[in-house]
mmCIF file of C-alpha atoms in Angstrom:
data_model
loop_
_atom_site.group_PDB
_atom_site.id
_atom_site.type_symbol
_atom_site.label_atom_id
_atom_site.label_comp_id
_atom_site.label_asym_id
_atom_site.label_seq_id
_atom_site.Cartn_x
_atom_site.Cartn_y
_atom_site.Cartn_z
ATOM 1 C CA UNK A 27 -21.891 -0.495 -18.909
ATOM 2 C CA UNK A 28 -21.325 -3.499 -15.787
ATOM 3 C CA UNK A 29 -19.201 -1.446 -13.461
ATOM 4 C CA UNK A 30 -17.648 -2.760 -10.648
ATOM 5 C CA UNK A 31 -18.258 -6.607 -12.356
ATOM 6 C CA UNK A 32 -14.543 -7.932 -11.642
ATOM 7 C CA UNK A 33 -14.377 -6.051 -8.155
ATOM 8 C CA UNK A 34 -17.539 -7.653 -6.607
ATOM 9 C CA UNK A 35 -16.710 -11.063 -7.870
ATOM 10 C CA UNK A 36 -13.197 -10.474 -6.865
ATOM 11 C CA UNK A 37 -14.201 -9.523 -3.419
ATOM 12 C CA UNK A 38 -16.885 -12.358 -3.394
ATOM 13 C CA UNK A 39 -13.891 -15.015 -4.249
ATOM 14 C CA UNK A 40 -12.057 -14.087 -1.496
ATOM 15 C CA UNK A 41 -12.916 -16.926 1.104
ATOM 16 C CA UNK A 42 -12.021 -19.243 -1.366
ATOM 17 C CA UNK A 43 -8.951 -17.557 -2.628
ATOM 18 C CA UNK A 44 -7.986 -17.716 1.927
ATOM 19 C CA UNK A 45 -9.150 -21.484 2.050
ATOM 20 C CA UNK A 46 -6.866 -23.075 -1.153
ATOM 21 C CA UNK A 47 -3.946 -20.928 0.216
ATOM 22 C CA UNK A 48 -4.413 -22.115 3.997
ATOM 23 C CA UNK A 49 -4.696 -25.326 2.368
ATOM 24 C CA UNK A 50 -2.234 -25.317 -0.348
ATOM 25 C CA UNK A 51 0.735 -22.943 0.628
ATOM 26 C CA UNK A 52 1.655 -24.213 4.202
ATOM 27 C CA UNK A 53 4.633 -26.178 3.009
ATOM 28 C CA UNK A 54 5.826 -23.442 1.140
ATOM 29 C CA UNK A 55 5.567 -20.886 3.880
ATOM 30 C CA UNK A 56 7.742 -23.684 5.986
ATOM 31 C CA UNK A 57 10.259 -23.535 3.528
ATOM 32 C CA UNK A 58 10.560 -20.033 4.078
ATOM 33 C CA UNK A 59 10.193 -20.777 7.754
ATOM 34 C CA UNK A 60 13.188 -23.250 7.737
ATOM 35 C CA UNK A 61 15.451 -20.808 5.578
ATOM 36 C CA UNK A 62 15.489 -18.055 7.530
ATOM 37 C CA UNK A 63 15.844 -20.619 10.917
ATOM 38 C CA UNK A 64 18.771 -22.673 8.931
ATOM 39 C CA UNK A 65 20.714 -19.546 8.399
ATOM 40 C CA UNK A 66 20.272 -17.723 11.843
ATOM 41 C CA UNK A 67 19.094 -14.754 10.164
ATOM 42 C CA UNK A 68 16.972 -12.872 12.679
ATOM 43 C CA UNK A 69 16.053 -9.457 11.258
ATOM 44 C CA UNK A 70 15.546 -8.592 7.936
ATOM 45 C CA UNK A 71 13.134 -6.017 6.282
ATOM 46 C CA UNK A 72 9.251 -6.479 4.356
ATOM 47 C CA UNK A 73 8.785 -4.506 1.426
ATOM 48 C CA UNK A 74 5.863 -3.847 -0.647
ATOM 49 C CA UNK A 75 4.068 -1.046 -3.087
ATOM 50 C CA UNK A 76 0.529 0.434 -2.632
ATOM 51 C CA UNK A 77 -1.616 -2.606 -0.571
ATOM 52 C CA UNK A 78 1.397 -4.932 -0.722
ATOM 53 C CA UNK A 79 3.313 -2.288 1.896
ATOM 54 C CA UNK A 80 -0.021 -2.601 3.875
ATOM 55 C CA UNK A 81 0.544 -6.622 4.015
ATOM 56 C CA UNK A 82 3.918 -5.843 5.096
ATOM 57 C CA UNK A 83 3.257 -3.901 7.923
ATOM 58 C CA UNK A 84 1.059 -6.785 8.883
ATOM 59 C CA UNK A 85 3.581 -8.894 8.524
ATOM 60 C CA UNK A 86 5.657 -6.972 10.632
ATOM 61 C CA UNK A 87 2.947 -6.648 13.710
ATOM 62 C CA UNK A 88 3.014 -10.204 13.106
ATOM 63 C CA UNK A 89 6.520 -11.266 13.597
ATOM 64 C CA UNK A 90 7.157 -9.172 16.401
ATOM 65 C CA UNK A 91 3.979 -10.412 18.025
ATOM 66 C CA UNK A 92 4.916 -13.990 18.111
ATOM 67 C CA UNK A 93 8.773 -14.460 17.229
ATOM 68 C CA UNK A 94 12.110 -13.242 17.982
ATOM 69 C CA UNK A 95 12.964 -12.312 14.453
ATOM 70 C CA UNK A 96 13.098 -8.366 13.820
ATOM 71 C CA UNK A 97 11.687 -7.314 10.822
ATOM 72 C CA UNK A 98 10.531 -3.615 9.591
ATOM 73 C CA UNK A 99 8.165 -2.742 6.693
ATOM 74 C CA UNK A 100 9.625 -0.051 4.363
ATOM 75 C CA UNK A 101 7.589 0.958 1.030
ATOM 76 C CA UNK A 102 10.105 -0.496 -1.810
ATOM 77 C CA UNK A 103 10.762 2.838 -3.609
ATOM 78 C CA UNK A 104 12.415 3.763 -0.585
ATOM 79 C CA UNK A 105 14.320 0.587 0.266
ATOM 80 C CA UNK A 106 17.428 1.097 -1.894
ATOM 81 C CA UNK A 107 17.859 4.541 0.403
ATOM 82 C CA UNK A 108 16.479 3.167 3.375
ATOM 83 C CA UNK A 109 18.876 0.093 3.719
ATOM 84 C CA UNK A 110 21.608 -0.618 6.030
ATOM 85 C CA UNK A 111 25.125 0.588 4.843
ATOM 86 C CA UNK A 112 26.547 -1.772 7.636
ATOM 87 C CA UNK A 113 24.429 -4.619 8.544
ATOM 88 C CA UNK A 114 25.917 -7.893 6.388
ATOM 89 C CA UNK A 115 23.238 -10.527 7.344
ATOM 90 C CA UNK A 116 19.618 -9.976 7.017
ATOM 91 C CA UNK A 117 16.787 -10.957 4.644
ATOM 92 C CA UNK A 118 14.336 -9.120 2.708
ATOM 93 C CA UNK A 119 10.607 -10.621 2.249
ATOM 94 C CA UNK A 120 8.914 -8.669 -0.881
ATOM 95 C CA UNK A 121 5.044 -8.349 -1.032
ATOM 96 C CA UNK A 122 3.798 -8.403 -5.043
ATOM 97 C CA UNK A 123 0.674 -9.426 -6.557
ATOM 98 C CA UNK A 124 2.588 -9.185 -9.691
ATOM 99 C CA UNK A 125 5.895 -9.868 -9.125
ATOM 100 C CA UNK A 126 6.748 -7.205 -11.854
ATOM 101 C CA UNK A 127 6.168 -4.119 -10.326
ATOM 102 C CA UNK A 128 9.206 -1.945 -11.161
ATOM 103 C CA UNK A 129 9.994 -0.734 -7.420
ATOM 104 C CA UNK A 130 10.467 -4.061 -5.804
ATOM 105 C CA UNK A 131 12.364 -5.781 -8.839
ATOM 106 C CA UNK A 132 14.674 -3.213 -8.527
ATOM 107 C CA UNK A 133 15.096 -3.599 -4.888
ATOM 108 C CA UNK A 134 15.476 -7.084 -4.861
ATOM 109 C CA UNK A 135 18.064 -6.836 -7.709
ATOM 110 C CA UNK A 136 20.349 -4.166 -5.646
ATOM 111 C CA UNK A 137 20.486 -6.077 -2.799
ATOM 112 C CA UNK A 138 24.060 -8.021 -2.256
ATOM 113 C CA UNK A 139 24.571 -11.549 -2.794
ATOM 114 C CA UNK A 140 24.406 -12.910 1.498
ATOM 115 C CA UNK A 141 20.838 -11.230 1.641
ATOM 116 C CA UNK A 142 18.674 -13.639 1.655
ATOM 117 C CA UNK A 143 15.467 -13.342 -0.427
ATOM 118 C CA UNK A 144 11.798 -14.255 -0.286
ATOM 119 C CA UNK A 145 8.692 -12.818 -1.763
ATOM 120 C CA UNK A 146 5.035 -13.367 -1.294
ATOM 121 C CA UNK A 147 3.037 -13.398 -4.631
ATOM 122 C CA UNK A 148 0.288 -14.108 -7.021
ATOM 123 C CA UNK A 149 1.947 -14.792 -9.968
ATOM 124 C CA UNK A 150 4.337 -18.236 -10.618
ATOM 125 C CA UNK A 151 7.214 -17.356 -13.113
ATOM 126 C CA UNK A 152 6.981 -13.659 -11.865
ATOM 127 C CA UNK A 153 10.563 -11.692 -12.163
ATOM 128 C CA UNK A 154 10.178 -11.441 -8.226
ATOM 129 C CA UNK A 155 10.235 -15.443 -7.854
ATOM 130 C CA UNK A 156 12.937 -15.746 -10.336
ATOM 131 C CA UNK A 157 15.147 -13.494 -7.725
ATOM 132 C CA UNK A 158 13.956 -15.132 -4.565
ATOM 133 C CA UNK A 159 15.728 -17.892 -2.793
ATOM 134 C CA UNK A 160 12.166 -19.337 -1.624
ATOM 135 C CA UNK A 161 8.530 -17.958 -2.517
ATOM 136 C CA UNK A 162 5.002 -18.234 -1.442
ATOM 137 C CA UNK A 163 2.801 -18.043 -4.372
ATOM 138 C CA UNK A 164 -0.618 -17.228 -3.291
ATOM 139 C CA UNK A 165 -3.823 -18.835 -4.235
ATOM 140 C CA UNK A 166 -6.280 -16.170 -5.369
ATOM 141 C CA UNK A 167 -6.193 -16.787 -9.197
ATOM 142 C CA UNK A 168 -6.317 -14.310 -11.469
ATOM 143 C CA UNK A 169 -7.380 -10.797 -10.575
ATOM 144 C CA UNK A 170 -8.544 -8.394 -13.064
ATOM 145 C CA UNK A 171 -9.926 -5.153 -11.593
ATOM 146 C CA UNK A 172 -7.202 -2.756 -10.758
ATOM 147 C CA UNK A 173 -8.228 -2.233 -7.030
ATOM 148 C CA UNK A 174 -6.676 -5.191 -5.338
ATOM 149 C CA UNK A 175 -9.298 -7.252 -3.241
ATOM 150 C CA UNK A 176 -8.670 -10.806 -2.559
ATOM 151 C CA UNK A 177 -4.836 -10.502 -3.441
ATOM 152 C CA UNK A 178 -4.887 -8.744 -0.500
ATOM 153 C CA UNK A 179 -7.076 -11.335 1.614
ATOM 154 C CA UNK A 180 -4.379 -14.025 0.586
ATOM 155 C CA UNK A 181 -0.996 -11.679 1.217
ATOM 156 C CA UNK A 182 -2.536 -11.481 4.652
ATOM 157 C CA UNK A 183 -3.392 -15.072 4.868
ATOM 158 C CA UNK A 184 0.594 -15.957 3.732
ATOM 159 C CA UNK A 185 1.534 -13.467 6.540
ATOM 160 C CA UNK A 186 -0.182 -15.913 9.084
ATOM 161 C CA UNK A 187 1.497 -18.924 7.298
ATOM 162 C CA UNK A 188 5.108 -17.545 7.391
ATOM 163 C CA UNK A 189 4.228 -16.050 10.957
ATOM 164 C CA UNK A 190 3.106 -19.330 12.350
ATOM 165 C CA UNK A 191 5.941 -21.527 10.570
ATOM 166 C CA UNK A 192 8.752 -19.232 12.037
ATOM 167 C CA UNK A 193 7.009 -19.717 15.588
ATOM 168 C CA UNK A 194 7.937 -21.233 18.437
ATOM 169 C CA UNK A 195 5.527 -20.204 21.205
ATOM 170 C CA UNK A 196 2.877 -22.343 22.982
ATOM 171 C CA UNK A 197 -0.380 -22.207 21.147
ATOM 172 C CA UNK A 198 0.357 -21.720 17.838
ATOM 173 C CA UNK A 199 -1.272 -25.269 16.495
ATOM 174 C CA UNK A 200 -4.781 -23.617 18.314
ATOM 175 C CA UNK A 201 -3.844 -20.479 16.079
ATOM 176 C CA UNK A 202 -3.180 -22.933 13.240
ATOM 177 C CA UNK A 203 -6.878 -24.655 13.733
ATOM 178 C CA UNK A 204 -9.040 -21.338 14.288
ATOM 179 C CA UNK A 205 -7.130 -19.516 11.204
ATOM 180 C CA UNK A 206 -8.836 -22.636 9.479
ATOM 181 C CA UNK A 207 -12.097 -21.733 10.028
ATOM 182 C CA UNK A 208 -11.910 -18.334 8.719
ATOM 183 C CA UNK A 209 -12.922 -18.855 5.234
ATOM 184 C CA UNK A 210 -16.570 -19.673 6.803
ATOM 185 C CA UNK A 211 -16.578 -16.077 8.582
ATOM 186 C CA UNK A 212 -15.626 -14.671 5.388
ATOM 187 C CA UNK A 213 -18.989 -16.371 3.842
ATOM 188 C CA UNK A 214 -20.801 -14.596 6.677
ATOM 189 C CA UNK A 215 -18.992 -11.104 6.246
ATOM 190 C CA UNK A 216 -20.321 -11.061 3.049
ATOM 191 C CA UNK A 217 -23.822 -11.259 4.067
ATOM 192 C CA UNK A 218 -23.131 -7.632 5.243
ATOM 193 C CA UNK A 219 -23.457 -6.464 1.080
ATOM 194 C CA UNK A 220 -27.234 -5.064 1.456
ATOM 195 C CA UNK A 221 -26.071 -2.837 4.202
ATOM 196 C CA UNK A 222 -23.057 -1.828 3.184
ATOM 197 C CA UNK A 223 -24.695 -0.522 0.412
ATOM 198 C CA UNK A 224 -27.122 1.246 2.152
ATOM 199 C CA UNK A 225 -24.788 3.280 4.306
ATOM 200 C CA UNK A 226 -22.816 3.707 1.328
ATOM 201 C CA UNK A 227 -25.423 5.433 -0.226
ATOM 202 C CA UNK A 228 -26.188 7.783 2.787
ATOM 203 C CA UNK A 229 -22.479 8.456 2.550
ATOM 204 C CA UNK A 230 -21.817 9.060 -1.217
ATOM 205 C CA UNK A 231 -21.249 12.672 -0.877
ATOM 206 C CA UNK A 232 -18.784 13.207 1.770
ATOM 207 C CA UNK A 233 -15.440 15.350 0.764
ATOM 208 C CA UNK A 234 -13.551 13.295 3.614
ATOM 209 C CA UNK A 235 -12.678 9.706 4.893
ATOM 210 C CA UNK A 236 -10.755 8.978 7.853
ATOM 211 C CA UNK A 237 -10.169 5.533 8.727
ATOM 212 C CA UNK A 238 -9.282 4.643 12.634
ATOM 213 C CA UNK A 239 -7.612 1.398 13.291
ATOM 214 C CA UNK A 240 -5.840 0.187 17.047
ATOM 215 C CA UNK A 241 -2.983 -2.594 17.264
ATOM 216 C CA UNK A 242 -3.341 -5.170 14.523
ATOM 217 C CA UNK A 243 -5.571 -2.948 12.761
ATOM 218 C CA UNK A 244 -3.784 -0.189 12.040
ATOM 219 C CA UNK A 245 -2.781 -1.358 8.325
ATOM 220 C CA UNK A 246 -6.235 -2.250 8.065
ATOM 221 C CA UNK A 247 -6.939 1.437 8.153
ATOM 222 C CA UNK A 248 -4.259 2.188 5.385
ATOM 223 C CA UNK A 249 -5.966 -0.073 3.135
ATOM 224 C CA UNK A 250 -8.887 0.990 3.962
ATOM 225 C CA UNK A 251 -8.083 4.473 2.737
ATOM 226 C CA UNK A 252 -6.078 3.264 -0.132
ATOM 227 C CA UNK A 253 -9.159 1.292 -1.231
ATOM 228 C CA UNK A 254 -11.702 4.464 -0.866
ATOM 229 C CA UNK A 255 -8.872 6.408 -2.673
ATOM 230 C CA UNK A 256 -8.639 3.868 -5.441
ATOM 231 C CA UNK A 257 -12.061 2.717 -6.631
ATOM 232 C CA UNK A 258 -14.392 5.689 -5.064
ATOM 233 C CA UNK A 259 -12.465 8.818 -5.532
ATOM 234 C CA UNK A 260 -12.798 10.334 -2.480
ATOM 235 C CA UNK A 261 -10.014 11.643 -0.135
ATOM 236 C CA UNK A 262 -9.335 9.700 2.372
ATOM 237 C CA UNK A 263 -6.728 9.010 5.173
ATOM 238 C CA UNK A 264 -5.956 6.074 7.800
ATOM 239 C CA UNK A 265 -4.639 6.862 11.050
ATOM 240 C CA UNK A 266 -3.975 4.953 14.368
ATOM 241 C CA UNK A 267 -6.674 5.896 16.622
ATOM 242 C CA UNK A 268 -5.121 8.038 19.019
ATOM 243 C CA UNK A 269 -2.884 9.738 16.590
ATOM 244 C CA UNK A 270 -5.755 11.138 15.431
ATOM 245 C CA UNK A 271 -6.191 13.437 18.225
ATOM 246 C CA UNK A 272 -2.231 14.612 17.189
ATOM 247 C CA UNK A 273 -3.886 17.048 14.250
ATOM 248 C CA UNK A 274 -5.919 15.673 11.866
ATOM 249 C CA UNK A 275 -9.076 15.923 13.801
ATOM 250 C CA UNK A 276 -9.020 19.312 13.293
ATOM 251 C CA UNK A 277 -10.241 18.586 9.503
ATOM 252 C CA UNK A 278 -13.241 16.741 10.837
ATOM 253 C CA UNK A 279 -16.868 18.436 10.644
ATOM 254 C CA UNK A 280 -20.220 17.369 9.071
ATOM 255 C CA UNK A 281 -19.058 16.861 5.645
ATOM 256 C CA UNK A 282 -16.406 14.254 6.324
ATOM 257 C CA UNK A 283 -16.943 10.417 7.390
ATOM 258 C CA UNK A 284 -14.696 9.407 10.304
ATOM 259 C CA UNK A 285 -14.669 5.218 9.537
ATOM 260 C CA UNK A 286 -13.646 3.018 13.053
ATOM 261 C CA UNK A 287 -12.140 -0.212 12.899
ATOM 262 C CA UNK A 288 -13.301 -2.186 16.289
ATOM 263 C CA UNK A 289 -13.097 -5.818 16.543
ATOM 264 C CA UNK A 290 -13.749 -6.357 19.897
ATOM 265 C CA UNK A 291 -14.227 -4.834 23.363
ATOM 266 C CA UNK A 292 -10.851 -3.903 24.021
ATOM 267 C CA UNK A 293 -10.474 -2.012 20.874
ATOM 268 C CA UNK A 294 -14.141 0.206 21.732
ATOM 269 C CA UNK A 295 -13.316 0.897 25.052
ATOM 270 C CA UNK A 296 -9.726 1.800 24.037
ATOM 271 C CA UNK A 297 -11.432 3.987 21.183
ATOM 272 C CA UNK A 298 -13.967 5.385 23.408
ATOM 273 C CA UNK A 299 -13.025 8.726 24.320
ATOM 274 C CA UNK A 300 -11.722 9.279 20.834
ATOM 275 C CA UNK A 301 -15.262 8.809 18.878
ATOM 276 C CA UNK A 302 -17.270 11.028 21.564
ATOM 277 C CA UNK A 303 -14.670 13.830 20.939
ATOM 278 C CA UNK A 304 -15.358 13.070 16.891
ATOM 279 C CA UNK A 305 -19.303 13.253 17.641
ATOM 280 C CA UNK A 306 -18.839 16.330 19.618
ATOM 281 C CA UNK A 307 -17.453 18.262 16.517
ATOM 282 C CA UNK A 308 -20.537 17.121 14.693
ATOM 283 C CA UNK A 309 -18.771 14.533 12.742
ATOM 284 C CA UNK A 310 -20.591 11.198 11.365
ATOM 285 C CA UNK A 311 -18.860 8.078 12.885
ATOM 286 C CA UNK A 312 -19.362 4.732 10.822
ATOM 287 C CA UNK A 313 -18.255 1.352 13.131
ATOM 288 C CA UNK A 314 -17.321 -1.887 11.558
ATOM 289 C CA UNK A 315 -17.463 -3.629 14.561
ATOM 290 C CA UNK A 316 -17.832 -6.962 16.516
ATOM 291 C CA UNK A 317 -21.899 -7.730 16.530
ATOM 292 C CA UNK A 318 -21.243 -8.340 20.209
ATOM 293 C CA UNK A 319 -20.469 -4.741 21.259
ATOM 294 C CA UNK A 320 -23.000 -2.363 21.482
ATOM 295 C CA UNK A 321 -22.213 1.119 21.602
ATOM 296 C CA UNK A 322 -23.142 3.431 23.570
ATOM 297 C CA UNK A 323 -23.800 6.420 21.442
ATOM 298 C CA UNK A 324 -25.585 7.169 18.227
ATOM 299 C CA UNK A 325 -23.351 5.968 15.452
ATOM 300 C CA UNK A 326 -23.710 4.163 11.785
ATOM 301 C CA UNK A 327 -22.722 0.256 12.232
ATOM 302 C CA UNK A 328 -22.206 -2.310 9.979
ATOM 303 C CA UNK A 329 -21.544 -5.403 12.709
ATOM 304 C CA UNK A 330 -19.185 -8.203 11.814
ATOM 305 C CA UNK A 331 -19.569 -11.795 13.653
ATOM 306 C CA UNK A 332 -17.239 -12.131 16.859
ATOM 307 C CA UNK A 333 -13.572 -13.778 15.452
ATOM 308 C CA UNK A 334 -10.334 -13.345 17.293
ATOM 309 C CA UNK A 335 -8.404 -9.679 17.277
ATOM 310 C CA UNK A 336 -5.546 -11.653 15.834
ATOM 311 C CA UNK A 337 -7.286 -12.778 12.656
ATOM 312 C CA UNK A 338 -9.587 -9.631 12.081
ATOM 313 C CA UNK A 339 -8.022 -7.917 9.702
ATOM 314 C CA UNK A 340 -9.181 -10.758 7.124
ATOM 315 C CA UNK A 341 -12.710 -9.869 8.414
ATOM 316 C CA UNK A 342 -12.619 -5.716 8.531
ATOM 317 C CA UNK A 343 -10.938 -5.653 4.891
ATOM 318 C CA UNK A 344 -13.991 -7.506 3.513
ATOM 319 C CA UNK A 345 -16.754 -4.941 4.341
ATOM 320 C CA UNK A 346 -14.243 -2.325 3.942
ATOM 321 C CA UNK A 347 -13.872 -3.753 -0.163
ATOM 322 C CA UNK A 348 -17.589 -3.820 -0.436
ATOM 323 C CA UNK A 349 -18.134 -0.476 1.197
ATOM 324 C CA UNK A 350 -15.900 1.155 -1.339
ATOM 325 C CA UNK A 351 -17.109 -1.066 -4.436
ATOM 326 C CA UNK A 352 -20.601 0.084 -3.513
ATOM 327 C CA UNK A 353 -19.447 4.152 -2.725
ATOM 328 C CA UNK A 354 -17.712 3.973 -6.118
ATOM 329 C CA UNK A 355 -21.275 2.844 -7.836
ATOM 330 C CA UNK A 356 -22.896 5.067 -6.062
ATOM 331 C CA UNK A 357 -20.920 7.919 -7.435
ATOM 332 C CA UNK A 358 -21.169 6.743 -10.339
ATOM 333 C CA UNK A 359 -17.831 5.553 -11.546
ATOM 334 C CA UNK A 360 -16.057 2.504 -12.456
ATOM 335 C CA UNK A 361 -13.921 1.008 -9.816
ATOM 336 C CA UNK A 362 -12.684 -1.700 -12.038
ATOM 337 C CA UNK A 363 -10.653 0.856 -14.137
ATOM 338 C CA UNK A 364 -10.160 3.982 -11.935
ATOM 339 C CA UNK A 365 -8.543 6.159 -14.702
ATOM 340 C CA UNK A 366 -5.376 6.824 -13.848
ATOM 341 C CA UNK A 367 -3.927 3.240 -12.355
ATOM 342 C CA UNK A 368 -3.085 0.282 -14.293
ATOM 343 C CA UNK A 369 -2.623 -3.202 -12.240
ATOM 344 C CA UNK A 370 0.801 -2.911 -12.411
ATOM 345 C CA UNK A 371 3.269 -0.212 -12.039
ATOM 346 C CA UNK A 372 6.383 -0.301 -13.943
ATOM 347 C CA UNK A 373 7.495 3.608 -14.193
ATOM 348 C CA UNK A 374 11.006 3.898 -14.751
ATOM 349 C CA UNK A 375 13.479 5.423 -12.802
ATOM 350 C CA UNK A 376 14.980 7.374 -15.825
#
């Protein structure tokens, strides 16, 4: 039985999947870009199911790091309860690999006539496209394990693309050149597999994850989690670093895996205090970190090469895919079929 086939070359395509939608779906993200400017609309909500919510909250950090626009990631099941009773003019951007997923079909279709709709997805032809006023249809091609990979790596990409076209700020052509270059630091991530799988293997019987992720990287963590949840069938939850210390580190002892997200200096020394409190409570601590840090206590690493904070997410999410492809192996299960998903959800409401 080849399990874990689709995943690995999924995760594998992923540079290539970034590259033809840098490439490819600039003009499209404009278009999106010049809506939204053309009809003064300023704040508006991102919605998305599962790792498409995760791409909207990146969105979100995204748009409130670099615009004026105000926009706030809500899960779609909740959006029909979560929108505004009283605010006439916003727009809603929709996150689907799909475009069929049940949730945010119905949430586009309940939303009035002067909202103005876009969605960010895989599929051309998709009910979710057919709804929108303007769409970004990534490049990844088709992807057939149920654990979304490089789906993800090209809903974050768009985020960049729609970020950067809605922009106004000095620097944002240097942004536009170095996100460029990322599909090359992709390549190298990948050269990480052999010891991903190693600590994967040292790891394959802990009953807990936690993922730890700062700033940018906080829906890293989520997906992280989602992604150990998904193909490796462990518990697992993602937290921003210091609301760890709110609770949930009272769970923590040798038999759970406390995972850190740390992409560059700032983001260690900010995370400092937190991981010698873990390690005090006995608690393995596994860095995916910047190759350029070194740490100074006894932790598992897998090091990453040095990229900007603002584009690490692409980077993280990359080890964090093989880490759970190779945990799921490991343990002996499929993680192209975990056996109770399907690749998309379309539960009814009834």
């Amino acid at each position: 039985m080849n399990r874990g086939v689709f995943m690995r070359k999924e995760i594998f395509e992923g540079p290539h999947a970034v590259e033809r939608t840098i490439s490819e779906c600039t003009r499209e993200a404009e278009e999106i870009a010049g809506l939204i400017k053309e009809m003064k609309v300023n704040q508006g909500f991102i919605i998305g199911s599962g790792t498409s919510f995760h791409a909207s909250l990146h969105l979100q950090y995204l748009l409130t790091r670099y615009t004026e626009l105000g926009f706030t990631a809500i899960p779609a099941s909740e959006f029909n309860v979560w929108r505004p009773s009283k605010l006439s003019k916003y727009a809603i951007i929709g996150f689907s690999q799909s475009g069929e997923s049940t949730d945010i079909v119905e949430a586009f279709k309940s939303s009035s006539e002067n909202v103005l709709r876009f969605c960010v997805t895989n599929t051309p032809g998709s009910t979710l496209t057919r709804l929108s006023h303007k769409s970004l249809v990534t490049r990844a091609g088709e992807e057939k394990a149920v654990t979304a990979t490089k789906t993800y790596d090209t809903q974050l990409t768009a985020s960049y693309l729609i970020t950067f076209s809605v922009a106004q700020s000095e620097g944002i052509d240097e942004l536009w050149n170095e996100l460029k270059g990322v599909p090359k630091q992709l390549e190298e991530v990948l050269k990480t597999e052999k010891k991903v799988k190693e600590v994967a293997s040292k790891y394959k019987d802990v009953k807990d994850i936690f993922v730890l992720g700062h700033s940018i990287n906080l829906a890293t963590a989520y997906e992280a989690s989602l992604k150990l949840k998904e193909a490796a069938m462990v518990h697992s939850e993602g937290f921003a670093v210091r609301a760890f210390l709110h609770g949930p580190i009272q769970l923590v002892d040798e038999r759970s895996l406390v995972m850190l997200l740390v992409p560059d200096n700032g983001s260690y020394e900010y995370s400092k205090s937190v991981i010698n409190k873990i390690i005090s409570y006995k608690a393995p601590v596994l860095a995916i970190l910047n190759k350029e840090i070194k740490p100074e206590v006894e932790m598992d690493t897998i090091e990453v090469p040095p990229i900007s904070s603002l584009f690490s997410p692409l980077t993280l999410v990359k080890v964090i895919q093989l880490f759970a492809l190779h945990l799921s192996l490991e343990k002996g299960l499929n993680p192209d079929k975990p056996t109770k998903l399907t690749k998309v959800v379309k539960e009814s409401f009834k």
